[in-house]
Coordinates of C-alpha atoms in Angstrom, one line a residue:
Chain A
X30 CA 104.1 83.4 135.2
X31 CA 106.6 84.4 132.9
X32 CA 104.5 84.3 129.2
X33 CA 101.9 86.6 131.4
X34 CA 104.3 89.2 132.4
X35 CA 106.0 89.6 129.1
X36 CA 102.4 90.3 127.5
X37 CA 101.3 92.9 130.1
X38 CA 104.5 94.4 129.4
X39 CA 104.1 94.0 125.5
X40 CA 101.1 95.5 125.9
X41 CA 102.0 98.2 127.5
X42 CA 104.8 98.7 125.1
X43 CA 102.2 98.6 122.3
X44 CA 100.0 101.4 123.3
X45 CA 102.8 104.1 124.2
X46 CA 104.7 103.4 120.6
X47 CA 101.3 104.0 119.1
X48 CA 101.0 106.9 121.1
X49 CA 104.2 108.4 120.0
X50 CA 103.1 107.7 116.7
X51 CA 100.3 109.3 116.2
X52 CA 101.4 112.5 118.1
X53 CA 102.8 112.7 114.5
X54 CA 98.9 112.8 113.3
X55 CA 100.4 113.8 109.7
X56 CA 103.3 111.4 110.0
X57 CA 101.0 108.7 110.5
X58 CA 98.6 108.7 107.8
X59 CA 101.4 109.8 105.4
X60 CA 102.5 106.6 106.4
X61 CA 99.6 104.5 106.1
X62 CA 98.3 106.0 102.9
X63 CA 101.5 104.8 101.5
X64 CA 101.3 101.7 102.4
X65 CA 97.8 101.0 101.4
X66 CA 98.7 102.7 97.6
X67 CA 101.7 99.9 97.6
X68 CA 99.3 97.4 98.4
X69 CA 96.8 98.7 95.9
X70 CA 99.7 98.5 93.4
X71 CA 99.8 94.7 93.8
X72 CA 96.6 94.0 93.4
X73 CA 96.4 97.0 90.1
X74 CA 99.3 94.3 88.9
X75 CA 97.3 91.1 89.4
X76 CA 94.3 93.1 87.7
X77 CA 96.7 94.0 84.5
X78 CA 97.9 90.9 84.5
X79 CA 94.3 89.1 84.4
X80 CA 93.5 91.6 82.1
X81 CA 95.1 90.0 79.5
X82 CA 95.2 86.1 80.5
X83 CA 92.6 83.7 82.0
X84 CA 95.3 81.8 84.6
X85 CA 99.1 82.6 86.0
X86 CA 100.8 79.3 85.7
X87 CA 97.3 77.1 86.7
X88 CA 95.7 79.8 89.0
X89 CA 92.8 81.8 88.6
X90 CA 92.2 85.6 89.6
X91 CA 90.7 85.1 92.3
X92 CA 92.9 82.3 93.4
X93 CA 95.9 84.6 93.0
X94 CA 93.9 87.2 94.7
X95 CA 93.4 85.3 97.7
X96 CA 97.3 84.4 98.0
X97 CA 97.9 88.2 97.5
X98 CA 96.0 88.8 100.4
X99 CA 97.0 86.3 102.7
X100 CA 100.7 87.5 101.8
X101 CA 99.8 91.1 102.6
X102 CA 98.2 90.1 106.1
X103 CA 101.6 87.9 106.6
X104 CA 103.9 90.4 106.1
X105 CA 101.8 93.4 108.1
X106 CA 101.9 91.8 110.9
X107 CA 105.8 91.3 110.6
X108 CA 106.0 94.6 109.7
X109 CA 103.4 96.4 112.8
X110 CA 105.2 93.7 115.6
X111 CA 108.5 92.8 114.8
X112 CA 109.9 95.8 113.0
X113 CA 112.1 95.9 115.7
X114 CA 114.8 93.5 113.9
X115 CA 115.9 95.8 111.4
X116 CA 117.7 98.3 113.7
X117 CA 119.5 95.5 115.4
X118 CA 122.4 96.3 113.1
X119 CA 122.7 99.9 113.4
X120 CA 120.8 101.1 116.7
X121 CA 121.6 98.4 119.0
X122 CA 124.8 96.5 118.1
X123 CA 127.1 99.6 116.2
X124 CA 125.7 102.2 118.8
X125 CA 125.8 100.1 121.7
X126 CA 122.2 100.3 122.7
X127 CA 122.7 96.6 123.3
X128 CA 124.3 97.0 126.5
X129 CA 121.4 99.2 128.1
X130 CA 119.0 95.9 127.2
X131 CA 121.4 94.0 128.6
X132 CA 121.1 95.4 132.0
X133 CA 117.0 94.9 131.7
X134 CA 115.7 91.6 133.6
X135 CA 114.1 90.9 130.1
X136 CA 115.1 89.3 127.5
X137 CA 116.6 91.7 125.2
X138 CA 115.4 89.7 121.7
X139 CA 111.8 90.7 123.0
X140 CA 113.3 94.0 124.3
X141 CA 114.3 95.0 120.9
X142 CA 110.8 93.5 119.3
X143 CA 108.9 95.6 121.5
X144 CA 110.3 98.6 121.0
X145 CA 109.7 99.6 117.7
X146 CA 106.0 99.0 116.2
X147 CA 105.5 100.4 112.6
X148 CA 101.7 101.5 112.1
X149 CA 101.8 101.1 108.5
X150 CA 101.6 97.2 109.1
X151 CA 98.1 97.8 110.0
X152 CA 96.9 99.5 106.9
X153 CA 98.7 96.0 105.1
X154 CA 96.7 93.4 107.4
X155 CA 93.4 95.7 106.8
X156 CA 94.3 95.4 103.1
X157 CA 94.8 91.8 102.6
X158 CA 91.9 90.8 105.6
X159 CA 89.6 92.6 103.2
X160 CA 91.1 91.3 100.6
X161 CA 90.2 87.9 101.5
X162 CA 86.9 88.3 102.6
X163 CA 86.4 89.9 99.4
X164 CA 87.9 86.8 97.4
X165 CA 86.0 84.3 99.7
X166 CA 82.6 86.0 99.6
X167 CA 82.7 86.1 95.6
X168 CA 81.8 82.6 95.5
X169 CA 84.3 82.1 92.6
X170 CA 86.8 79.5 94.4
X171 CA 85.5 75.9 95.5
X172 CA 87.3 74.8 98.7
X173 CA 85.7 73.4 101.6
X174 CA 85.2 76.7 104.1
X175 CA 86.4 74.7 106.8
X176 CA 89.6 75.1 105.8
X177 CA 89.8 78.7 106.4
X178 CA 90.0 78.4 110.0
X179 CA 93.7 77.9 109.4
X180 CA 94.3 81.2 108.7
X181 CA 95.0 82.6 111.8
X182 CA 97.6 80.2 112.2
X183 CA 98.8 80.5 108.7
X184 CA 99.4 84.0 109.0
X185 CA 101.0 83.6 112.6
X186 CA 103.0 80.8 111.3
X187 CA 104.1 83.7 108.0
X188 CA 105.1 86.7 110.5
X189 CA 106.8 84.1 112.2
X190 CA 108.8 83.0 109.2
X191 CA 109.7 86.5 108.3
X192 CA 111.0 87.1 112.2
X193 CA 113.4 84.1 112.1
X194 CA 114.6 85.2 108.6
X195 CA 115.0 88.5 109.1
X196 CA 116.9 87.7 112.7
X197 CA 119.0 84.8 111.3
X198 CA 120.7 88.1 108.7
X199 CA 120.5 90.7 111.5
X200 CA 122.5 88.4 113.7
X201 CA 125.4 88.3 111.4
X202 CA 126.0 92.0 112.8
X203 CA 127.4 90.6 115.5
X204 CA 130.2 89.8 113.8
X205 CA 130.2 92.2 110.4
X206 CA 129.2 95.7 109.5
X207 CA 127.0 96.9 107.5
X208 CA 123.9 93.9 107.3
X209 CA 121.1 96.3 106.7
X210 CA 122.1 96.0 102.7
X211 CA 121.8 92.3 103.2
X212 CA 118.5 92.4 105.2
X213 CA 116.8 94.4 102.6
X214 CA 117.8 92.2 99.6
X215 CA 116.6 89.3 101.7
X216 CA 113.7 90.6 102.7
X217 CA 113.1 92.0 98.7
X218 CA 112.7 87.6 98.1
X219 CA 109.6 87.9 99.6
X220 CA 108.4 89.6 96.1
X221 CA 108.7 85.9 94.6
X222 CA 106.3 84.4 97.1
X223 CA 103.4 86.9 96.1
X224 CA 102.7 84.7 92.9
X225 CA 102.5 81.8 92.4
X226 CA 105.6 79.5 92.0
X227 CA 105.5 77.3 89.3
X228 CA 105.4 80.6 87.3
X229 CA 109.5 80.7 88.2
X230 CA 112.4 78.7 86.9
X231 CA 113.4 75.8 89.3
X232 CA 116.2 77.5 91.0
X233 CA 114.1 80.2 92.0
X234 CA 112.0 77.5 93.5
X235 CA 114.2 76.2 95.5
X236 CA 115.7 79.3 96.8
X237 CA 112.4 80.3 97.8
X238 CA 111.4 77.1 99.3
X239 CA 113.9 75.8 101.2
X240 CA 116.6 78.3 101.4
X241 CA 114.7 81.4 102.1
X242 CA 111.4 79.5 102.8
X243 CA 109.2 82.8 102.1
X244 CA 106.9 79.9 100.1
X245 CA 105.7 78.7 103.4
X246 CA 104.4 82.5 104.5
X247 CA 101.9 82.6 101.4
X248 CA 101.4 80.2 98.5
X249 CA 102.3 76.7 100.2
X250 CA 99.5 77.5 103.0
X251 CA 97.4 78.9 100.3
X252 CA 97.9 75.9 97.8
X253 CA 96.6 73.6 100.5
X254 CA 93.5 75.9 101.2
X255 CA 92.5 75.6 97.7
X256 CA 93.1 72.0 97.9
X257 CA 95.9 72.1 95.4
X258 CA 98.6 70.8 97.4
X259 CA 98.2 67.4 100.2
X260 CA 98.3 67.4 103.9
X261 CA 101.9 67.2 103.8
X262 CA 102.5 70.2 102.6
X263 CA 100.0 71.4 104.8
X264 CA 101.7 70.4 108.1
X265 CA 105.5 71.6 106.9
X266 CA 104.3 74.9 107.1
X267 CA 104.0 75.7 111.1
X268 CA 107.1 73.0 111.1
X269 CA 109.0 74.9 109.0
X270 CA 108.0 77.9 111.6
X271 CA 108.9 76.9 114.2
X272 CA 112.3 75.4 113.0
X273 CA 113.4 78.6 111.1
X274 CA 112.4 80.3 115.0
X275 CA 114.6 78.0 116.7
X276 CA 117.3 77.8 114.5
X277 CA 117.3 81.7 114.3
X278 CA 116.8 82.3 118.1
X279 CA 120.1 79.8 118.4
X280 CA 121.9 81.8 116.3
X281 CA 121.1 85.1 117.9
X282 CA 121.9 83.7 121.3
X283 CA 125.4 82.7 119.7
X284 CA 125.9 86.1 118.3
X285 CA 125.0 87.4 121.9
X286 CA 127.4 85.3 123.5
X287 CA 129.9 86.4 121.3
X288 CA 128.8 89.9 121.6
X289 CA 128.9 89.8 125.2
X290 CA 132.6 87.8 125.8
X291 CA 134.1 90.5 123.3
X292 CA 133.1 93.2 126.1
X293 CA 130.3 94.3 124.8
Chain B
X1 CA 146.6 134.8 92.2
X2 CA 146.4 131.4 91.5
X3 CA 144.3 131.0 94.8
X4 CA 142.1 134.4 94.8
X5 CA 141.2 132.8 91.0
X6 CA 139.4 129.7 92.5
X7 CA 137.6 131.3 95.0
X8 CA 135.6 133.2 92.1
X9 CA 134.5 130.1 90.4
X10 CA 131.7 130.7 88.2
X11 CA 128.1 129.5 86.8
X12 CA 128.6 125.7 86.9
X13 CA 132.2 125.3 87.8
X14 CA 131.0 126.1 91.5
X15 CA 128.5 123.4 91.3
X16 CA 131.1 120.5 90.5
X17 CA 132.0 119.9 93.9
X18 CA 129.0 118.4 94.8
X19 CA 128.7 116.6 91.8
X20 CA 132.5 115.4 93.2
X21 CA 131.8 115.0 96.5
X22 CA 129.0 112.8 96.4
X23 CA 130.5 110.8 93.8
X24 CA 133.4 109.7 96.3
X25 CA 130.6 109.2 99.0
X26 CA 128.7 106.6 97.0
X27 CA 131.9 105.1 96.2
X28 CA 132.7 104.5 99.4
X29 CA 129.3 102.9 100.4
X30 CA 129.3 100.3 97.0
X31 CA 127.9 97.7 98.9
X32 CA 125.1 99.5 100.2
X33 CA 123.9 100.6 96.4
X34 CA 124.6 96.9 95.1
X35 CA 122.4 95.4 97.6
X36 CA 120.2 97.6 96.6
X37 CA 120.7 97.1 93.1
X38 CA 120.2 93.8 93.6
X39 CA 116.8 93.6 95.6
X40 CA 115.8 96.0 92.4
X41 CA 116.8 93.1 89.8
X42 CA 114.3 90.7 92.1
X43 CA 112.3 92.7 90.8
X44 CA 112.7 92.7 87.6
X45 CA 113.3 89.0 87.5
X46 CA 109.8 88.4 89.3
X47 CA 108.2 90.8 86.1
X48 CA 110.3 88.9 83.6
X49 CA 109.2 85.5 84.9
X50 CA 105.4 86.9 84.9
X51 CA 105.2 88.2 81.4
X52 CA 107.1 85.1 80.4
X53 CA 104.3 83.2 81.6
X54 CA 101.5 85.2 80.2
X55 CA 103.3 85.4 76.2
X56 CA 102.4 81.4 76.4
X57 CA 99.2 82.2 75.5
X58 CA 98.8 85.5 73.8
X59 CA 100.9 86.5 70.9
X60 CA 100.7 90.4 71.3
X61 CA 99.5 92.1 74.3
X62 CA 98.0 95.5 73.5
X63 CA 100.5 96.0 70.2
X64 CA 103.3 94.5 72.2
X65 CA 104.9 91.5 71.1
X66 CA 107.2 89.1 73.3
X67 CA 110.2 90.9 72.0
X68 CA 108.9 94.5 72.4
X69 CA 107.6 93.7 75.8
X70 CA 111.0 92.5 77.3
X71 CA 113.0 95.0 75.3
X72 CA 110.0 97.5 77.2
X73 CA 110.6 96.0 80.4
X74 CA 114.5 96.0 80.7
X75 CA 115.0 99.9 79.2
X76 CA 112.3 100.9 81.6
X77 CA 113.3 99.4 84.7
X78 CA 117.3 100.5 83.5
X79 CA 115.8 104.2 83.4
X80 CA 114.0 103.6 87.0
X81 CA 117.5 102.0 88.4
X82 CA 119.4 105.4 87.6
X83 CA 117.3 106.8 90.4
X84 CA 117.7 104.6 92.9
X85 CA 117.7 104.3 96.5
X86 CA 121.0 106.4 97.3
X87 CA 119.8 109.5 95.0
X88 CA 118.0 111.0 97.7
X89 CA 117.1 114.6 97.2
X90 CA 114.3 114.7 99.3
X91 CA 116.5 113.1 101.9
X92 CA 119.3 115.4 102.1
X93 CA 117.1 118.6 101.8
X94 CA 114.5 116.8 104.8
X95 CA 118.3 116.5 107.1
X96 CA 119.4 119.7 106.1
X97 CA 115.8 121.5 107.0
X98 CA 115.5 119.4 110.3
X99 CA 119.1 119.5 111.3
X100 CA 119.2 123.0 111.0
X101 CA 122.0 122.9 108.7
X102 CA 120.3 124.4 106.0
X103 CA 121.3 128.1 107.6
X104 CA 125.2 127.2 106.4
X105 CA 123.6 126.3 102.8
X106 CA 122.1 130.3 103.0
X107 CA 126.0 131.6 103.8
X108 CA 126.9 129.4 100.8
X109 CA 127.3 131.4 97.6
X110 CA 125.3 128.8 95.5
X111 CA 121.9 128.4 94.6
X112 CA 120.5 125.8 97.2
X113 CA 118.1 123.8 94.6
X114 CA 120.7 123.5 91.7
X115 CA 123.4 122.4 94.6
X116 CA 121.2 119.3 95.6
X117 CA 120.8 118.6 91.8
X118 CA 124.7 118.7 91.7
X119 CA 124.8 116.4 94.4
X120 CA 121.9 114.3 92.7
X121 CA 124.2 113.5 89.8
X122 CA 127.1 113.0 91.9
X123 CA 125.6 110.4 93.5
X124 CA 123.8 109.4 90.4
X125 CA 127.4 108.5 88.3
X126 CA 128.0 105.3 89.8
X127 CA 124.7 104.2 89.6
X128 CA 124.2 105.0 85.7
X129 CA 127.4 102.8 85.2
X130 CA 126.0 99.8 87.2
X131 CA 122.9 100.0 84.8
X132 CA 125.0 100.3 81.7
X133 CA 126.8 97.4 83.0
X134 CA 123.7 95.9 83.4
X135 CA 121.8 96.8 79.8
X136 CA 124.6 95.4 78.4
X137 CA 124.5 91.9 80.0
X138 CA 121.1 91.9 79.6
X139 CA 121.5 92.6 75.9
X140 CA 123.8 89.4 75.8
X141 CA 121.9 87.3 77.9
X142 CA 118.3 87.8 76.5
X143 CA 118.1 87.7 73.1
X144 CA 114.7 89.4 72.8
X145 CA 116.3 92.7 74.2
X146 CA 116.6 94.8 71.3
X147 CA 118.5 97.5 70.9
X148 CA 117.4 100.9 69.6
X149 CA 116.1 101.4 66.1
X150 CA 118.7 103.4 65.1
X151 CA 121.9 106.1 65.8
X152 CA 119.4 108.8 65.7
X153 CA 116.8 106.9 68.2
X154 CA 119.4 106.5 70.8
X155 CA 120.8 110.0 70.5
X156 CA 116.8 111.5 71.0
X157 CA 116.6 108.4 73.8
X158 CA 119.6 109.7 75.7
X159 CA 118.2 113.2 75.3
X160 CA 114.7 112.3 76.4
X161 CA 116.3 110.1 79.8
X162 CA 118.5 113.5 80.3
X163 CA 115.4 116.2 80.9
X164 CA 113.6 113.0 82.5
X165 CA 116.6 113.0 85.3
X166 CA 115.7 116.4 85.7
X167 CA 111.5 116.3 86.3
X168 CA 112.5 113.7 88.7
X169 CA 115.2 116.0 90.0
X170 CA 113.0 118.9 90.4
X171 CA 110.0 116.3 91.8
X172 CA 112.4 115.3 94.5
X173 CA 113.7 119.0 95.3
X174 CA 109.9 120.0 96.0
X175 CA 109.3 116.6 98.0
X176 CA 112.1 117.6 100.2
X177 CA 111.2 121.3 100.6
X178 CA 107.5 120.1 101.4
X179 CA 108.9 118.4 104.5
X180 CA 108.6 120.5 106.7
X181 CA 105.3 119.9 107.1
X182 CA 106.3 116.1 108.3
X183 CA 108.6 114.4 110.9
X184 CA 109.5 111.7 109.3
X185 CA 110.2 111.9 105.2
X186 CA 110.2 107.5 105.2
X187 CA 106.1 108.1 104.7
X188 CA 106.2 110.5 101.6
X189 CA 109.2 109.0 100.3
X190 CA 107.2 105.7 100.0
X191 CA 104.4 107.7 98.4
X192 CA 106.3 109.2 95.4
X193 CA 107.8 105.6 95.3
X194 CA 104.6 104.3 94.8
X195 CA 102.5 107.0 92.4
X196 CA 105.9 106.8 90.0
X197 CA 105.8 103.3 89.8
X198 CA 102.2 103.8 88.9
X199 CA 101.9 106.5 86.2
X200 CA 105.2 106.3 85.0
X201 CA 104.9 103.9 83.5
X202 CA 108.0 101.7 85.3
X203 CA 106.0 98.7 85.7
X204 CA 104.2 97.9 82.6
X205 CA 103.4 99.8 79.4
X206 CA 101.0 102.7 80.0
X207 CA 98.2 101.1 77.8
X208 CA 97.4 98.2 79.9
X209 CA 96.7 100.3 82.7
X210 CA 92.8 100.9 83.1
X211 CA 91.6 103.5 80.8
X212 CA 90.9 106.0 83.5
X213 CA 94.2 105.9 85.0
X214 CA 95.8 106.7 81.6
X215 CA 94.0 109.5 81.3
X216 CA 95.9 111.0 84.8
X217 CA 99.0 109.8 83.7
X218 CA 98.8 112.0 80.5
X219 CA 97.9 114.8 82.8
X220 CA 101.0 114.3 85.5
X221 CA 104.9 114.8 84.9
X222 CA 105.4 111.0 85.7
X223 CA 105.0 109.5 82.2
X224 CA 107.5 111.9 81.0
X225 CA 110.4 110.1 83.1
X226 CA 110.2 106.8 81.7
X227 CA 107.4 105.6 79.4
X228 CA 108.5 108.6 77.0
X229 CA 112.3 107.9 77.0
X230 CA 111.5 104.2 76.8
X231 CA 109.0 104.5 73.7
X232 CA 111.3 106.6 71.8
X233 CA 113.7 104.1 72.0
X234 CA 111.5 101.6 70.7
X235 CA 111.1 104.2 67.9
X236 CA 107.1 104.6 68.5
X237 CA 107.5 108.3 68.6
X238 CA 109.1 109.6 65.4
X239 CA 109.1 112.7 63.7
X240 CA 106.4 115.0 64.9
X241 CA 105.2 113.0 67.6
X242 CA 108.8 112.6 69.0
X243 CA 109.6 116.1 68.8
X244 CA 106.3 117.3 70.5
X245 CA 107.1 114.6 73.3
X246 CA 110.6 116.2 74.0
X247 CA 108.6 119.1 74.2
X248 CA 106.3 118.3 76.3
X249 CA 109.3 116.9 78.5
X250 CA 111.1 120.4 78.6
X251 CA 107.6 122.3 79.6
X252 CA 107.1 120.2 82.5
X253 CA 110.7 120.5 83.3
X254 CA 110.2 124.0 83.7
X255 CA 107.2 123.9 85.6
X256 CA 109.0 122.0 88.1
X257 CA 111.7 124.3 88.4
X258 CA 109.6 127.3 89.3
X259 CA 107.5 125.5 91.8
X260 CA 110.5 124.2 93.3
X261 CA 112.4 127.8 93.1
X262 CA 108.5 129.1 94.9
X263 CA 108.6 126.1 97.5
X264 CA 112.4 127.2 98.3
X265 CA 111.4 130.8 98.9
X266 CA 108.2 129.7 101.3
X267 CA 110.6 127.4 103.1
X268 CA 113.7 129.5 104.0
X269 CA 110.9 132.5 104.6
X270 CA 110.0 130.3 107.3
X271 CA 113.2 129.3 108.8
X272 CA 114.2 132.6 108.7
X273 CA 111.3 133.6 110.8
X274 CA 111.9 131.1 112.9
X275 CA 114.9 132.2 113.9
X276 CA 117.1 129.7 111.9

């Protein structure tokens, strides 16, 4: 079956670019160290801010805390699976590597996912998994437990919003130079969704929301967690997932077409 | 000889064509520095948004009113934007060592370090007009930015941010001369990203930061680059206090310098040895 052979092979994948990695010992926990102090730096914002005032636009601390967290496991696992996307630009389309995938009996989307992996996304899902335990175990928030068995999905559902974002800008190297500059500023949005919204004018809002829908990867999912958004927001957020990953994936077939008719 | 005469350029004349150089380079990659640029004022818009948010219910916040803290935050992150993504020290030193180019910087007949500084503010010029472009609309736009106390402020302010770009100069010189060590520079560079957000202050006014974490920033060159620029232009450090922060500035400036000029001898000791 075909969904069985692309995870062996993803698999596979997985444990030789961590074993490349890490033959770079120093590289690697450079790298992760790094990470983790960004991380910390987050939550050492949270802690100023909450210094000073009791609630961020109707949340508490710990409410914010747990969003942080949920955010951070979201975007790790974007980062450790899927960091692929951001050489499509540059590495495959500019230098050509494209064509060598082409000539794989894979598909080169999950060709280019697999082949880059960055370890640092680990130290981000370890961060915000503790995080959350640490936020749940405090006792501070009321929300029925059961709910946390969404998690999983939500974060799924968040790494998944990131990939279709991130491939709906990469795609537009197919027809223009230079998209890294926009990926990063696009992906920089994702600083909005770390706090809460109703803290931001309404524009931002609805940029965030339903233009870049980076609200869906962190406080939407958390909001209905904590009970303070309805089921309707609850169920938009793997909709909006799996839209943003068809829509994206359409796009990138497109650009390949193109790609492909122009000669390669 | 008109031609023998340049060719025995002296001191700093031999220095401005890297200044030059890289100023044409970043002129040619504009879009690349305003994307950056951009994802930088998310930032800052995020921060904005925040303290907003948190003045609703608190007058003053550690001695900073609403005014002070937005005047705080848009001269601090203006300093931190000067830096930015495409002054990269560390970078081209890291290329150079690993590339092996670094062996046509010995045959060169200018001092390695001070060249990457040349090229430093080079690349630096564009970007200090974007954020004087910037200060300025900001200035317009939000009327609690307020501008320096007086003449003599912002003459000590652009002083202050002048031996600042310098500590972060030499910072990034011995940062790039301490890869060797690594592969990859994408790890470190991410670490000095994150301390100097941290201690310098970039983020938030030193004093809200727990107490043990001011005590290290006062102990590390980091404050120095911003919070000291930005709190003499607020004019909190007058007279005695402002003069022994400049002070303080220029020591650390040259303790950079001679660690960076001891790193560079270690470094082209070993590529020497190692056959180039």
């Amino acid at each position: 079956m075909a969904v069985k052979k692309y995870l062996s092979i993803w698999g596979l994948f997985i444990s030789r670019n961590l074993q490349s990695k890490m033959a770079y010992r120093l590289d690697f926990i450079v790298g992760i160290v790094a990470n983790t102090l960004m991380q910390c730096i987050g939550f050492l914002a949270i802690w100023v801010i909450f210094n000073q005032v009791e609630d961020l636009a109707g949340w508490s601390y710990h409410e914010v805390l747990l969003m942080y967290g949920v955010a951070s496991i979201s975007s790790g696992l974007s980062e450790f699976f899927l960091d692929g996307v951001w050489s499509i630009g540059n590495q495959f389309i500019r230098k050509g590597e494209l064509d060598r995938l082409l000539t794989r009996p894979m598909n080169p989307l999950i060709s280019i996912l697999i082949s880059k992996m960055e370890p640092h996304g680990l130290g981000q899902i370890l961060f915000g998994v503790v995080l959350v335990i640490k936020v749940v175990l405090s006792g501070t928030l009321s929300f029925p437990a059961v709910r946390l068995c969404v998690l999983p999905l939500v974060v799924l559902c968040g790494a998944i919003i990131y990939l279709s974002i991130n491939l709906t800008v990469a795609s537009f190297g197919f027809f223009a130079t230079k998209v890294m500059g926009m990926q990063v500023l696009v992906h920089h949005m994702n600083s909005f969704s770390k706090y809460p919204l109703p803290l931001y004018h309404k524009l931002i809002r609805i940029l965030i929301s339903w233009v870049i829908p980076f609200a869906f990867t962190s406080y939407y999912p958390t909001a209905w967690i904590l009970q303070k958004k309805g089921w309707i927001i609850g169920c938009l957020c793997p909709a909006v997932a799996v839209i943003l990953l068809f829509l994206s994936y359409q796009f990138w077939k497109w650009g390949l077409r193109h790609y492909q008719s122009a000669g390669g | 000889m008109k031609g023998l005469r340049c060719s025995r350029l002296k001191g700093i004349k031999r220095y401005t064509g890297y200044v030059h150089l890289l100023l044409m380079d970043s002129l040619a990659f504009k879009t690349n520095l305003l994307s950056t640029f951009l994802a930088s004022i998310i930032e800052f818009i995020v921060m904005l948004c925040i303290w907003i948010s948190v003045f609703h219910s608190k007058s003053t916040i550690e001695g900073f009113s609403f005014p002070e803290m937005i005047t705080y935050l848009c001269v601090a992150q203006g300093i931190t934007a000067i830096y930015g993504w495409s002054n990269s020290i560390e970078g081209w030193v890291y290329e150079r060592i690993h590339e092996g180019n670094i062996v046509f910087d010995l045959l060169k007949p200018v001092r390695f370090n001070f060249a990457r500084i040349a090229e430093g503010i080079g690349s630096s010029i564009l970007q200090i007009s974007f954020v004087m472009i910037l200060m300025t609309v900001l200035m317009i736009l939000i009327p609690e930015f307020k501008g320096p106390r007086s003449l003599s402020c912002l003459a000590c302010f652009i002083l202050s941010v002048g031996i600042g770009y310098f500590i972060m100069s030499f910072i990034s010189l011995i940062i790039g001369l301490s890869s060797f060590f690594l592969m990859s520079y994408w790890g470190i560079y991410y670490l000095k990203k994150a301390i100097i957000d941290l201690f310098s202050g970039s983020l938030a006014p030193l004093a809200l930061l727990p107490g043990w974490m001011q005590s290290i920033s006062a102990v590390l060159p980091f404050s120095k680059i911003v919070y000291t620029p930005v709190m003499i232009y607020m004019g909190r450090l007058s007279g005695q206090a402002l003069v022994q922060a400049i002070f303080v500035q220029l020591l650390w400036c040259l303790v950079l310098f001679l660690m960076s000029e001891a790193l560079y001898r270690i470094a082209i000791r070993k590529v020497t040895i190692n056959g180039g």
